[in-house]
mmCIF file with all atom_site columns, C-alpha atoms and ligand atoms in Angstrom:
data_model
loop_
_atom_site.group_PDB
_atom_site.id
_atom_site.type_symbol
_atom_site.label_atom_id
_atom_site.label_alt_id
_atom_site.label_comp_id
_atom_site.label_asym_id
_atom_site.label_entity_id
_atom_site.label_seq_id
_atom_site.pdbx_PDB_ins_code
_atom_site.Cartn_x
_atom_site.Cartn_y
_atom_site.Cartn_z
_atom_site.occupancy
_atom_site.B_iso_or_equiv
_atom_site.pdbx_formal_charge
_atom_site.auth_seq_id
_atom_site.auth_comp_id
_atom_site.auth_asym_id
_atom_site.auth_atom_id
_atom_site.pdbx_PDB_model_num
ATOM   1   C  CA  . UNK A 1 1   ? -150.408 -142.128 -3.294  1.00 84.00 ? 1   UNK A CA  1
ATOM   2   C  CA  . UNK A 1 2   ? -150.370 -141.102 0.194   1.00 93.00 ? 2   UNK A CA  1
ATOM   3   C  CA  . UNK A 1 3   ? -147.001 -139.136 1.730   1.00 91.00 ? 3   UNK A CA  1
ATOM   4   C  CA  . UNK A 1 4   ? -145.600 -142.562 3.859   1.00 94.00 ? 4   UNK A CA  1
ATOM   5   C  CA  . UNK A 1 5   ? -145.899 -144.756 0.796   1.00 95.00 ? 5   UNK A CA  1
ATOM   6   C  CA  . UNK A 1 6   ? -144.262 -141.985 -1.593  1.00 95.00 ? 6   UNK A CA  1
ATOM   7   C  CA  . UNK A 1 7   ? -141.679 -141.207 0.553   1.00 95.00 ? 7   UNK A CA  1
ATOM   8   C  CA  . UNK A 1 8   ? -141.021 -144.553 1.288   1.00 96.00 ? 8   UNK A CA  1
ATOM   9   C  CA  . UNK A 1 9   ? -140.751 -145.416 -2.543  1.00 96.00 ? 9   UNK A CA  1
ATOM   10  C  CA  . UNK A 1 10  ? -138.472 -142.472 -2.798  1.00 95.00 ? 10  UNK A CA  1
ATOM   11  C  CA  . UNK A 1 11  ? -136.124 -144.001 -0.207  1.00 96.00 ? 11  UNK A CA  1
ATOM   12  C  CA  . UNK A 1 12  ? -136.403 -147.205 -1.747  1.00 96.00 ? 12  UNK A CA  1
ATOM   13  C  CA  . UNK A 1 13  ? -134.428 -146.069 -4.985  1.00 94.00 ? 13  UNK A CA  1
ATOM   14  C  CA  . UNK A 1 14  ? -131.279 -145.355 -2.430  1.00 93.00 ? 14  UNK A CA  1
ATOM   15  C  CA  . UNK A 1 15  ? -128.337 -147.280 -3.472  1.00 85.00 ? 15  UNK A CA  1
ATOM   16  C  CA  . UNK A 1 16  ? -128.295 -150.746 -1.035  1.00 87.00 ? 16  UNK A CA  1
ATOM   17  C  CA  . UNK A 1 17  ? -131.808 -149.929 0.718   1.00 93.00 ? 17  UNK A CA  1
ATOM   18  C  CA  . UNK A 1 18  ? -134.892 -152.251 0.368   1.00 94.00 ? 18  UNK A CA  1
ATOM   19  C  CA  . UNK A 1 19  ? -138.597 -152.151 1.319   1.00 94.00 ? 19  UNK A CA  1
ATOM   20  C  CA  . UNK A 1 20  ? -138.146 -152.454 4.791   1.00 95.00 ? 20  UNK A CA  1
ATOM   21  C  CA  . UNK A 1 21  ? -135.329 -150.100 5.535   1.00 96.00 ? 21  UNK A CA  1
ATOM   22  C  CA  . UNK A 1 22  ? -137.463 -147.700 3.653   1.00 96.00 ? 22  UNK A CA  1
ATOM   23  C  CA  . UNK A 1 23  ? -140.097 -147.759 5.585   1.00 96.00 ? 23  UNK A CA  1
ATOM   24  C  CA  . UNK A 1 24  ? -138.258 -147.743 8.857   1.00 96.00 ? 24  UNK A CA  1
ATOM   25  C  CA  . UNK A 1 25  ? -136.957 -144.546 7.416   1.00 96.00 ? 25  UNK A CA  1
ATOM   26  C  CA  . UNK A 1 26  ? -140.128 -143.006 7.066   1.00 96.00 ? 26  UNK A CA  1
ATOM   27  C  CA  . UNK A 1 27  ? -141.441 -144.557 10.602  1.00 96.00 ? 27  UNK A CA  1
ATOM   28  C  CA  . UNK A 1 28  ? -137.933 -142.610 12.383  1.00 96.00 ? 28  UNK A CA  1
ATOM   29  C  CA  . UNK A 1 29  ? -139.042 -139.271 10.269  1.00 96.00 ? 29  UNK A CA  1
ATOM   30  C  CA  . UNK A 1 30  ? -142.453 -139.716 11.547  1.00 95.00 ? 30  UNK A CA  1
ATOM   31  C  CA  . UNK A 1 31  ? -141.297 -139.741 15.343  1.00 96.00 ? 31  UNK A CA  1
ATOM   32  C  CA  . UNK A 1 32  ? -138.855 -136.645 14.708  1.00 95.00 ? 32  UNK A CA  1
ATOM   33  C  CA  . UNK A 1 33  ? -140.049 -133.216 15.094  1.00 95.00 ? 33  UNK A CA  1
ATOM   34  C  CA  . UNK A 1 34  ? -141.818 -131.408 12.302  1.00 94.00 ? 34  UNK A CA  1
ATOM   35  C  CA  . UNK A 1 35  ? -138.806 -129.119 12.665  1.00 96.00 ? 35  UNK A CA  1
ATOM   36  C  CA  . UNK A 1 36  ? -136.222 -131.714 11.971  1.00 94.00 ? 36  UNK A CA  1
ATOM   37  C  CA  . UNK A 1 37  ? -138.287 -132.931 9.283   1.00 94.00 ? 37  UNK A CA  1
ATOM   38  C  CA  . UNK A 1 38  ? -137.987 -129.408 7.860   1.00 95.00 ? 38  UNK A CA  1
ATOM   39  C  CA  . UNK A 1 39  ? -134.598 -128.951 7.796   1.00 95.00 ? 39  UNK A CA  1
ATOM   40  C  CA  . UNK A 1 40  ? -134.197 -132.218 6.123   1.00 94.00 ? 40  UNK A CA  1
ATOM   41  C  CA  . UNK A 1 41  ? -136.530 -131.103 3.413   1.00 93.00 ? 41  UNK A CA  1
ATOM   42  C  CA  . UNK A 1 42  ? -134.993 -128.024 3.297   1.00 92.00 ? 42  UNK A CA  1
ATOM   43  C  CA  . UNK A 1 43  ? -131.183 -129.625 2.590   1.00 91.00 ? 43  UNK A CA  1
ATOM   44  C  CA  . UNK A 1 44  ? -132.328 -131.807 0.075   1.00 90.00 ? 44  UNK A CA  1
ATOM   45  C  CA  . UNK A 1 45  ? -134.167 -128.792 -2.164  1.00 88.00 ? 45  UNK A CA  1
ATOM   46  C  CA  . UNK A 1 46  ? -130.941 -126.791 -1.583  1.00 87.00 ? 46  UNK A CA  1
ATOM   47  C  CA  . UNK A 1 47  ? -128.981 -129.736 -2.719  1.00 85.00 ? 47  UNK A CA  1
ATOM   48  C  CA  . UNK A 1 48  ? -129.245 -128.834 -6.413  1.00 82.00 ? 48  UNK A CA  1
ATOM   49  C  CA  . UNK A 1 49  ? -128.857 -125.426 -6.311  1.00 84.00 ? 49  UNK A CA  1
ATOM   50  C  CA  . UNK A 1 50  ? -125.125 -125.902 -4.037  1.00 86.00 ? 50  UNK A CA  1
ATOM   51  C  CA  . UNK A 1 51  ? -123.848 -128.283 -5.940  1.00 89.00 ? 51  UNK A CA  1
ATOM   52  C  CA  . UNK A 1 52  ? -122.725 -129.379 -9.185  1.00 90.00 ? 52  UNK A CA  1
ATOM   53  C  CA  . UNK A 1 53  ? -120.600 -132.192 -11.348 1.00 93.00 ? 53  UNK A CA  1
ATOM   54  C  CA  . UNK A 1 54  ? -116.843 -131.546 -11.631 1.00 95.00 ? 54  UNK A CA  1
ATOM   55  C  CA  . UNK A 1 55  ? -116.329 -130.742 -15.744 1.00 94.00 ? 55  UNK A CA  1
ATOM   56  C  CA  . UNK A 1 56  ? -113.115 -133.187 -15.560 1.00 95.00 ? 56  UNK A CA  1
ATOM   57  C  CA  . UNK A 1 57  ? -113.549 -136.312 -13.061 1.00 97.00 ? 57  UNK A CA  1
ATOM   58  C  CA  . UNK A 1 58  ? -117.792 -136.254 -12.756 1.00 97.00 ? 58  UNK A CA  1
ATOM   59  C  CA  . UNK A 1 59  ? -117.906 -136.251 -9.153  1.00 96.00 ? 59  UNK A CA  1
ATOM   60  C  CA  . UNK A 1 60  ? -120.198 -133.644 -7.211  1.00 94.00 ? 60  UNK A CA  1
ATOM   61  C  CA  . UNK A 1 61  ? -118.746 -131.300 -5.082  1.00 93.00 ? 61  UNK A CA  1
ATOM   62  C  CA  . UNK A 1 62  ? -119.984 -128.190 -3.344  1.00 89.00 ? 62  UNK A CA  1
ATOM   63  C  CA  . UNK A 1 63  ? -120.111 -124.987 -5.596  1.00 85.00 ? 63  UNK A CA  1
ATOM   64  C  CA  . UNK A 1 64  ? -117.221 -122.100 -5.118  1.00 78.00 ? 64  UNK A CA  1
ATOM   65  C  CA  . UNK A 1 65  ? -117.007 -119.191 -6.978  1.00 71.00 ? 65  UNK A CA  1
ATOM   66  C  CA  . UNK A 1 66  ? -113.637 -119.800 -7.925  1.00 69.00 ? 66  UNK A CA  1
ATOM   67  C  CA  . UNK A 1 67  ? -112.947 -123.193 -8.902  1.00 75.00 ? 67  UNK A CA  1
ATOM   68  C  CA  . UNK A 1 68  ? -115.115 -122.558 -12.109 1.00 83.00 ? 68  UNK A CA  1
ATOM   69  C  CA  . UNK A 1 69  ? -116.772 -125.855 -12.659 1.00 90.00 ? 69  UNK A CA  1
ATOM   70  C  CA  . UNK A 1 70  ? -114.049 -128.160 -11.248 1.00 93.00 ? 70  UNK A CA  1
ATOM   71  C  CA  . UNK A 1 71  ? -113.905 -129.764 -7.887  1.00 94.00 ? 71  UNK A CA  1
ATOM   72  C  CA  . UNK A 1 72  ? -111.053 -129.709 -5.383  1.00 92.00 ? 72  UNK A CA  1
ATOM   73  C  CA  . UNK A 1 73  ? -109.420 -131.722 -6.665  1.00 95.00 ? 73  UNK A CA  1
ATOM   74  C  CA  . UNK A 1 74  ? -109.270 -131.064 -10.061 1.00 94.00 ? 74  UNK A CA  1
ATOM   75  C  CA  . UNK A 1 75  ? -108.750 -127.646 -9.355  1.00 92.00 ? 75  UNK A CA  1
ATOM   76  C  CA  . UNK A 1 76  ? -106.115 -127.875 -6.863  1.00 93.00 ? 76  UNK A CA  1
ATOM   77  C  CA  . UNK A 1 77  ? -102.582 -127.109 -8.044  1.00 91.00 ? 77  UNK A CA  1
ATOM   78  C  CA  . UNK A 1 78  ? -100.346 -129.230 -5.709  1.00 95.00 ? 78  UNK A CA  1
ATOM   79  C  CA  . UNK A 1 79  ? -101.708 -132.804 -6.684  1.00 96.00 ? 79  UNK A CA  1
ATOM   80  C  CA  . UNK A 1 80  ? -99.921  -135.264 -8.999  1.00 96.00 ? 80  UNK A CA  1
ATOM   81  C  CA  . UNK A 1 81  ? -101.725 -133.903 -11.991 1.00 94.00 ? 81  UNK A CA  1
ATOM   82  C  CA  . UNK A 1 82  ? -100.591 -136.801 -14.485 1.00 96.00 ? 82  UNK A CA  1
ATOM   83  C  CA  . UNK A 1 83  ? -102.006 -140.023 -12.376 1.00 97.00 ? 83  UNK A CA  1
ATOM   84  C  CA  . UNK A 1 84  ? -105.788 -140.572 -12.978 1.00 98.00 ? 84  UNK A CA  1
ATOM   85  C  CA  . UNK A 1 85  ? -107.637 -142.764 -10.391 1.00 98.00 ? 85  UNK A CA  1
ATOM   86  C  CA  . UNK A 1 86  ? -110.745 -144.308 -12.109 1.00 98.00 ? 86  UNK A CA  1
ATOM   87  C  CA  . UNK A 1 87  ? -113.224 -145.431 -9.353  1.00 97.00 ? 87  UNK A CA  1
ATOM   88  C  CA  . UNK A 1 88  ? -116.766 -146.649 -9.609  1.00 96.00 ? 88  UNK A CA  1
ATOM   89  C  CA  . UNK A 1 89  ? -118.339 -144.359 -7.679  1.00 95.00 ? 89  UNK A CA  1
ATOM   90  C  CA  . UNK A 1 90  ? -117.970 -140.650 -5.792  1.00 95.00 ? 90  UNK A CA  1
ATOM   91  C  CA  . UNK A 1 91  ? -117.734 -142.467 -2.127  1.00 93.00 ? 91  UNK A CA  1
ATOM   92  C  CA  . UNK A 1 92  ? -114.936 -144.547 -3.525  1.00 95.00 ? 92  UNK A CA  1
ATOM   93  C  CA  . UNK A 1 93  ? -112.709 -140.886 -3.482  1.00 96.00 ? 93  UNK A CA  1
ATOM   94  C  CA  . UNK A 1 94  ? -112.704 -140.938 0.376   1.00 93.00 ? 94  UNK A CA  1
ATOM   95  C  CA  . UNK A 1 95  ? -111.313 -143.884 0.849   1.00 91.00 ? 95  UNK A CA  1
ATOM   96  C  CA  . UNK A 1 96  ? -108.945 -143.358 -1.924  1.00 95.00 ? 96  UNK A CA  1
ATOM   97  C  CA  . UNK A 1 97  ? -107.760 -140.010 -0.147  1.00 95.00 ? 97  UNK A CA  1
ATOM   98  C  CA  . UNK A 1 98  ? -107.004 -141.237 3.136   1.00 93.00 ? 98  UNK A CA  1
ATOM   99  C  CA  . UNK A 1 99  ? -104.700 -143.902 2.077   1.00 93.00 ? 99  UNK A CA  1
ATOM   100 C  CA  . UNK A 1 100 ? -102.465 -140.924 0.744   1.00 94.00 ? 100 UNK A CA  1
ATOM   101 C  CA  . UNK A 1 101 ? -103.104 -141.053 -2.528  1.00 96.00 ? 101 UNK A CA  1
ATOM   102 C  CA  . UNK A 1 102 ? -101.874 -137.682 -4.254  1.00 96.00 ? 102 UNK A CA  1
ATOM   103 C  CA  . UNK A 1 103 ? -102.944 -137.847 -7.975  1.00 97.00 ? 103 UNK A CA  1
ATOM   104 C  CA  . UNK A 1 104 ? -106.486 -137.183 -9.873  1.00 97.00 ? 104 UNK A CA  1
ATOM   105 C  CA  . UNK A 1 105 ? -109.674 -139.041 -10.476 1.00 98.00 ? 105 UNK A CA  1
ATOM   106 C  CA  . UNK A 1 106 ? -112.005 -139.851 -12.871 1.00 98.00 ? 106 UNK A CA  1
ATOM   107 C  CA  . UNK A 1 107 ? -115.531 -141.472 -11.724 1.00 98.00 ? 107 UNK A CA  1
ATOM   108 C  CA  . UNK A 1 108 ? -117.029 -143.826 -13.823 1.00 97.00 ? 108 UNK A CA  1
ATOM   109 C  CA  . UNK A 1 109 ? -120.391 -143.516 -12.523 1.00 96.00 ? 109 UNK A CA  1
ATOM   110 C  CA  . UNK A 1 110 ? -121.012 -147.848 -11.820 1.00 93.00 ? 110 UNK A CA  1
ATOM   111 C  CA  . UNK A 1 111 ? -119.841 -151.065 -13.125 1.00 94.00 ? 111 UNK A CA  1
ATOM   112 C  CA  . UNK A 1 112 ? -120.909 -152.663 -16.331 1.00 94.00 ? 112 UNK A CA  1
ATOM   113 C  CA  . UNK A 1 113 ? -123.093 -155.645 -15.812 1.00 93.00 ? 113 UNK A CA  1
ATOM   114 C  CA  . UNK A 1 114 ? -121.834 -159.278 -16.941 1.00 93.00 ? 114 UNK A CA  1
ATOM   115 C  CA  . UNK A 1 115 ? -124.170 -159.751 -19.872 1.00 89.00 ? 115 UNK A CA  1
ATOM   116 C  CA  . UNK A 1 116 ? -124.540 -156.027 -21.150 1.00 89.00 ? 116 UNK A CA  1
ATOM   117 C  CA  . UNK A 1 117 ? -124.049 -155.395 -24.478 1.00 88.00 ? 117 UNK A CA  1
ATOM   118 C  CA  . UNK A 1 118 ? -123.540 -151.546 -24.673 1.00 91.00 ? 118 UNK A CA  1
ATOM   119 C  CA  . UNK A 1 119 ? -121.155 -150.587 -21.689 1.00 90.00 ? 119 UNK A CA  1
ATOM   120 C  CA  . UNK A 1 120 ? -120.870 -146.708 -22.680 1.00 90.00 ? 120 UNK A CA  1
ATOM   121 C  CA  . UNK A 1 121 ? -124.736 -147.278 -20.966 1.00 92.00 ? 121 UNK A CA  1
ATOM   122 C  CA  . UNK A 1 122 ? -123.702 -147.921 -17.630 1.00 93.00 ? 122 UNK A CA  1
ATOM   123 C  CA  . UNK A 1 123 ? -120.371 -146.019 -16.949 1.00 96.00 ? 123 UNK A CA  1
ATOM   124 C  CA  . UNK A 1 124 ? -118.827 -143.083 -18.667 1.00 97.00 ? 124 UNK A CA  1
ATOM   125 C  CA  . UNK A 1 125 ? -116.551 -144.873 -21.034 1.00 95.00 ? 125 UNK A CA  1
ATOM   126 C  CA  . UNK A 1 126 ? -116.318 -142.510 -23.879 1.00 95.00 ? 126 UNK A CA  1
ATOM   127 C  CA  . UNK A 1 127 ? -116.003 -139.808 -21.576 1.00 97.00 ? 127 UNK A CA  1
ATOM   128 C  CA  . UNK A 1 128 ? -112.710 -141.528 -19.833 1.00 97.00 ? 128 UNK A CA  1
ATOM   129 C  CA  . UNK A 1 129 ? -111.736 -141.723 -23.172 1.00 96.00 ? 129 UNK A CA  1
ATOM   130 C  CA  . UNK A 1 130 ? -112.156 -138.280 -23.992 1.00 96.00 ? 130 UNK A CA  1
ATOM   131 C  CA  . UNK A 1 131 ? -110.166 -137.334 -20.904 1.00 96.00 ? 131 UNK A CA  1
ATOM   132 C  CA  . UNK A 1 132 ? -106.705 -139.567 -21.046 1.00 96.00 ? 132 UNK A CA  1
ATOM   133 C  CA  . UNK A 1 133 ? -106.665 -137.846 -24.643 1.00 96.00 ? 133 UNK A CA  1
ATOM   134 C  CA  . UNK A 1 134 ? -107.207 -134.473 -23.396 1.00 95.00 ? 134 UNK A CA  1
ATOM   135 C  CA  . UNK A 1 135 ? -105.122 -134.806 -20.338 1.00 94.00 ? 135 UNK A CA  1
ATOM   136 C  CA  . UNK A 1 136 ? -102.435 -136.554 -22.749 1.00 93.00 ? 136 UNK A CA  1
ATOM   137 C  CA  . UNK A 1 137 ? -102.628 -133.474 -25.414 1.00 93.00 ? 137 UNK A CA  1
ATOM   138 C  CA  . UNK A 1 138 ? -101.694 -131.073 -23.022 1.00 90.00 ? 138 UNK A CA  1
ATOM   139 C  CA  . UNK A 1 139 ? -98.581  -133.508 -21.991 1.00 87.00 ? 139 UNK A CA  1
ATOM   140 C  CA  . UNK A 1 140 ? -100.028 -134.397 -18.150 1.00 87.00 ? 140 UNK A CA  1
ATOM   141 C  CA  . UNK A 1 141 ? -100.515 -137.904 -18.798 1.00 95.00 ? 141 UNK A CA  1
ATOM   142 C  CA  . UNK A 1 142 ? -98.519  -140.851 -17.245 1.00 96.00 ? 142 UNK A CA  1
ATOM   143 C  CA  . UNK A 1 143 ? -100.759 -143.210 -15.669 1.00 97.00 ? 143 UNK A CA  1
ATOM   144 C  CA  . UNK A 1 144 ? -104.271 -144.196 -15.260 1.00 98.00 ? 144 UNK A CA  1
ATOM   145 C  CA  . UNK A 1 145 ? -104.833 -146.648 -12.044 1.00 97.00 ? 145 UNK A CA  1
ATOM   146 C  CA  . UNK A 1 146 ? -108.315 -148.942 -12.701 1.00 97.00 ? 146 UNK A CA  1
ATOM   147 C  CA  . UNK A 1 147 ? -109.471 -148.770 -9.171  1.00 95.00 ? 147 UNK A CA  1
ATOM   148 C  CA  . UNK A 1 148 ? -111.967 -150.982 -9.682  1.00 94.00 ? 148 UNK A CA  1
ATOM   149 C  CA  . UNK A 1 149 ? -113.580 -153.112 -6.621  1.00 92.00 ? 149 UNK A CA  1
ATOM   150 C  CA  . UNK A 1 150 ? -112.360 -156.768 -6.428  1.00 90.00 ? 150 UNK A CA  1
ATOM   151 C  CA  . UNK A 1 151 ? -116.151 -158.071 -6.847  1.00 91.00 ? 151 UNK A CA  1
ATOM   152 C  CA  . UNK A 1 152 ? -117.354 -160.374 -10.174 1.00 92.00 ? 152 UNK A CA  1
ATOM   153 C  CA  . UNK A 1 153 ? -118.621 -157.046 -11.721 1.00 93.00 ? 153 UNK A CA  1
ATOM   154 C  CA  . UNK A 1 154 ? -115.831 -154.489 -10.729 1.00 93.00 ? 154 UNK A CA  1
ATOM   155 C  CA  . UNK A 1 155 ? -113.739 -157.362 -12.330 1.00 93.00 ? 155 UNK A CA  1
ATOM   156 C  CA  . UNK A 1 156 ? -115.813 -157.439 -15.246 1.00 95.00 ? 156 UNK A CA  1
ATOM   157 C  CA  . UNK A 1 157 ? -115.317 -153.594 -15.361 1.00 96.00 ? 157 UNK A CA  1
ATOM   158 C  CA  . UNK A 1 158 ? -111.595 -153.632 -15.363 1.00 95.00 ? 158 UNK A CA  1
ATOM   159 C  CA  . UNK A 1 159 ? -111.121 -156.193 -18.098 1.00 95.00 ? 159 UNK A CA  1
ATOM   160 C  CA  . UNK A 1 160 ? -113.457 -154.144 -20.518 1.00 95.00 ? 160 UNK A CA  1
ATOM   161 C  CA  . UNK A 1 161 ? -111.530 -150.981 -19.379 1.00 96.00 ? 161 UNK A CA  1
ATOM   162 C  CA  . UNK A 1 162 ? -107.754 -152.661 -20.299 1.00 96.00 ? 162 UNK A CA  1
ATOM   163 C  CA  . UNK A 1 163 ? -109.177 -153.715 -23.155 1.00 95.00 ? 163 UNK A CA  1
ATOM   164 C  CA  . UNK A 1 164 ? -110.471 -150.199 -24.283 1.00 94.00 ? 164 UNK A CA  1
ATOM   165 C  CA  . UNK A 1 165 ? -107.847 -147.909 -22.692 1.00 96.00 ? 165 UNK A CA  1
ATOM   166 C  CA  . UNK A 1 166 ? -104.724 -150.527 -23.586 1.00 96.00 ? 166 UNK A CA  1
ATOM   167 C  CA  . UNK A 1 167 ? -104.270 -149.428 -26.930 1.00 96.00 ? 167 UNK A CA  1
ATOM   168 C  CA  . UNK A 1 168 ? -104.459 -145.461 -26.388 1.00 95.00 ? 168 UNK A CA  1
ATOM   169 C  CA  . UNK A 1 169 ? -102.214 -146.374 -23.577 1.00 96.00 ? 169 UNK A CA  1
ATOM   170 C  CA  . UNK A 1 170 ? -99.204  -147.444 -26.085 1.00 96.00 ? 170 UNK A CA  1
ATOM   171 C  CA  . UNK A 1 171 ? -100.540 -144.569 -28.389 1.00 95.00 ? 171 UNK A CA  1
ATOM   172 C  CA  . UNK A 1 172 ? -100.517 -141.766 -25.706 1.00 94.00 ? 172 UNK A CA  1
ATOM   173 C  CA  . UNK A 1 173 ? -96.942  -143.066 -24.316 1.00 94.00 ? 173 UNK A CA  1
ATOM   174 C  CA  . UNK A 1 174 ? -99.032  -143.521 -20.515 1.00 96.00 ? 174 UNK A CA  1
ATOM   175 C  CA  . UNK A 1 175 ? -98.964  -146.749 -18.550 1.00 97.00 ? 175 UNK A CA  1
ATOM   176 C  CA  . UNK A 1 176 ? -101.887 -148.542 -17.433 1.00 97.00 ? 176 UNK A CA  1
ATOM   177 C  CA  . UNK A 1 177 ? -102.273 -150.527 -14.079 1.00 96.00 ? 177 UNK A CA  1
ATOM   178 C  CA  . UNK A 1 178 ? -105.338 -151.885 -11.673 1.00 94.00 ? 178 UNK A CA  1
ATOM   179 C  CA  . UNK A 1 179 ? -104.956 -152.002 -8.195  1.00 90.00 ? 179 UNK A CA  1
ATOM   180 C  CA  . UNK A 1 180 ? -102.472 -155.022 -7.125  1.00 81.00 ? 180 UNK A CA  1
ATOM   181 C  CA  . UNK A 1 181 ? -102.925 -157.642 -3.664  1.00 73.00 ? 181 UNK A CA  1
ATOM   182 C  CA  . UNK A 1 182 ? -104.543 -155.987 -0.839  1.00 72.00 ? 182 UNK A CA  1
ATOM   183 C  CA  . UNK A 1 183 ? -108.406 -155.900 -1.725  1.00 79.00 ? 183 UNK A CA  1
ATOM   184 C  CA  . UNK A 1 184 ? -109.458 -159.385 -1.060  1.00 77.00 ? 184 UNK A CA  1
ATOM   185 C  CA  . UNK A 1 185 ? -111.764 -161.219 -3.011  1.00 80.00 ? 185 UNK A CA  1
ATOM   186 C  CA  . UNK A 1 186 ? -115.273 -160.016 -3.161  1.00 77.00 ? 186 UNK A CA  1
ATOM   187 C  CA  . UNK A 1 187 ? -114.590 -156.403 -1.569  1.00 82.00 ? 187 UNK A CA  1
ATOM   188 C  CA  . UNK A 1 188 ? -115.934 -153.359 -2.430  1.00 88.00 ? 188 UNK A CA  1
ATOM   189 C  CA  . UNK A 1 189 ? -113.569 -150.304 -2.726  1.00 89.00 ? 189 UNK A CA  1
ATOM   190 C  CA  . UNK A 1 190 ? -115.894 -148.307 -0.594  1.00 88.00 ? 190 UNK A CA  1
ATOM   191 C  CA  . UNK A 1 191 ? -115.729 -150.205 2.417   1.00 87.00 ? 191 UNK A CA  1
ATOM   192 C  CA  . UNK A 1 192 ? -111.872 -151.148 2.233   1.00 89.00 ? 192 UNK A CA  1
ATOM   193 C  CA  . UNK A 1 193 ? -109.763 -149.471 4.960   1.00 89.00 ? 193 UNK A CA  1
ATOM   194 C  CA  . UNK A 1 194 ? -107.214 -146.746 4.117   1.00 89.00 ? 194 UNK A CA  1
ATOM   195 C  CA  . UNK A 1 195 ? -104.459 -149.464 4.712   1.00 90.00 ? 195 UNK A CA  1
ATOM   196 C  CA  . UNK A 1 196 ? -105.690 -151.404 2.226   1.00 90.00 ? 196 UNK A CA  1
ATOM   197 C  CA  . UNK A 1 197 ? -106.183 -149.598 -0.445  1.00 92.00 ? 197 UNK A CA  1
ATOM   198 C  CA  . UNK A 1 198 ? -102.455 -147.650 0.287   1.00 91.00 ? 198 UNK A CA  1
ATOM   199 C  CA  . UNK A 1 199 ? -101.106 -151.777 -0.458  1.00 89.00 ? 199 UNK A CA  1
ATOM   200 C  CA  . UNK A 1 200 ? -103.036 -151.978 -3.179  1.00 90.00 ? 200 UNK A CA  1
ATOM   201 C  CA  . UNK A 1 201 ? -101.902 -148.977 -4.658  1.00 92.00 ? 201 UNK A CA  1
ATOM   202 C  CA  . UNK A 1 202 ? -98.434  -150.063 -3.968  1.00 90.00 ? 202 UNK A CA  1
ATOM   203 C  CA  . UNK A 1 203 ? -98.949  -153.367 -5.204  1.00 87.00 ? 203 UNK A CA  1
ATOM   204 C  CA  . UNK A 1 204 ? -100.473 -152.073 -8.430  1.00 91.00 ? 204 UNK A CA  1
ATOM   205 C  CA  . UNK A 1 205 ? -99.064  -153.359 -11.660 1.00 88.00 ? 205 UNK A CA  1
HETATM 206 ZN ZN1 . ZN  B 2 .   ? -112.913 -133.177 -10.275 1.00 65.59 ? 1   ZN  B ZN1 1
#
């Protein structure tokens, strides 16, 4: 396979990107200067060794020596440590942050597809799990928010998640809720305005 049609397979796993954004991709790289092309290269190789996957809510972050393992977040000591945020994805965070939201996060990695059989395949389920009992045993526990997009799937998502997490919830003594009115029908957390998601947070029940 020749370098265009590699790369522009490559680009053509990115999340939302088809064929023929792909290959416009590789067409714009192509008119760039070998030096740009470079330092692209060179970002993406360093991309592994700079960062890694926070230990307790699975999103990347950029390495520091002293957080050992956890992210910002996670490793800061003036956020609402017993409120978990579960979102699908690591871009979901930003928008979660500028509406004001104070608490933690856990990242579920996706959404669970309508007709799949073994969800602990497509999102970290057992390791949510895992963490509400953890964060519960050491007494920090008091609610986990479902921030689930309001799309068939992200729906889907949320009613397997209740139905999972509801019990431990009256075990563990924390409350469960999903983001209330706010995200209309169809939208995906990612693209909803800070606004928005501070009313659905409000709203949440
Ligand atoms: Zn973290």
């Amino acid at each position: 396979v020749n370098p265009i049609d590699r790369l522009t397979e490559a680009f053509e796993h990115f999340p939302g990107i088809g064929p023929r954004q792909a290959r416009r991709f590789v067409q714009y790289l192509l008119t760039r200067p070998a030096g740009t092309r470079a330092e692209l290269a060179k970002a993406i190789g360093e991309l592994g060794a700079s960062s890694a996957q926070c230990k307790s809510c699975y999103r990347w972050f950029v390495k520091t020596a002293s957080q050992k393992g956890f992210c910002g977040v996670c490793a800061s000591t003036s956020r609402e440590r017993g409120t978990i945020c579960v979102v699908e994805k690591d871009a979901d965070i930003d928008g979660v942050e500028r509406s004001g939201y104070r608490g933690l996060y856990f990242v579920l990695g996706g959404v669970v597809p309508l007709a799949a059989e073994e969800p602990e395949k497509y999102v970290r389920l057992r390791e949510l799990v895992h963490r509400t009992e953890a964060d519960a045993a050491k007494k920090e526990l008091s609610e986990v928010i479902l921030g689930l997009s309001a799309t068939t799937e992200g729906d889907h998502t949320r009613a397997l998640l209740q139905e999972k997490l509801a019990p431990l919830a009256a075990a563990l003594k924390f409350k469960l809720s999903s983001l209330g009115r706010g995200l209309s029908t169809g939208s995906e957390l990612e693209y909803a305005d800070p606004d928005t998601i501070a009313s659905a947070l409000n709203s949440r029940a």
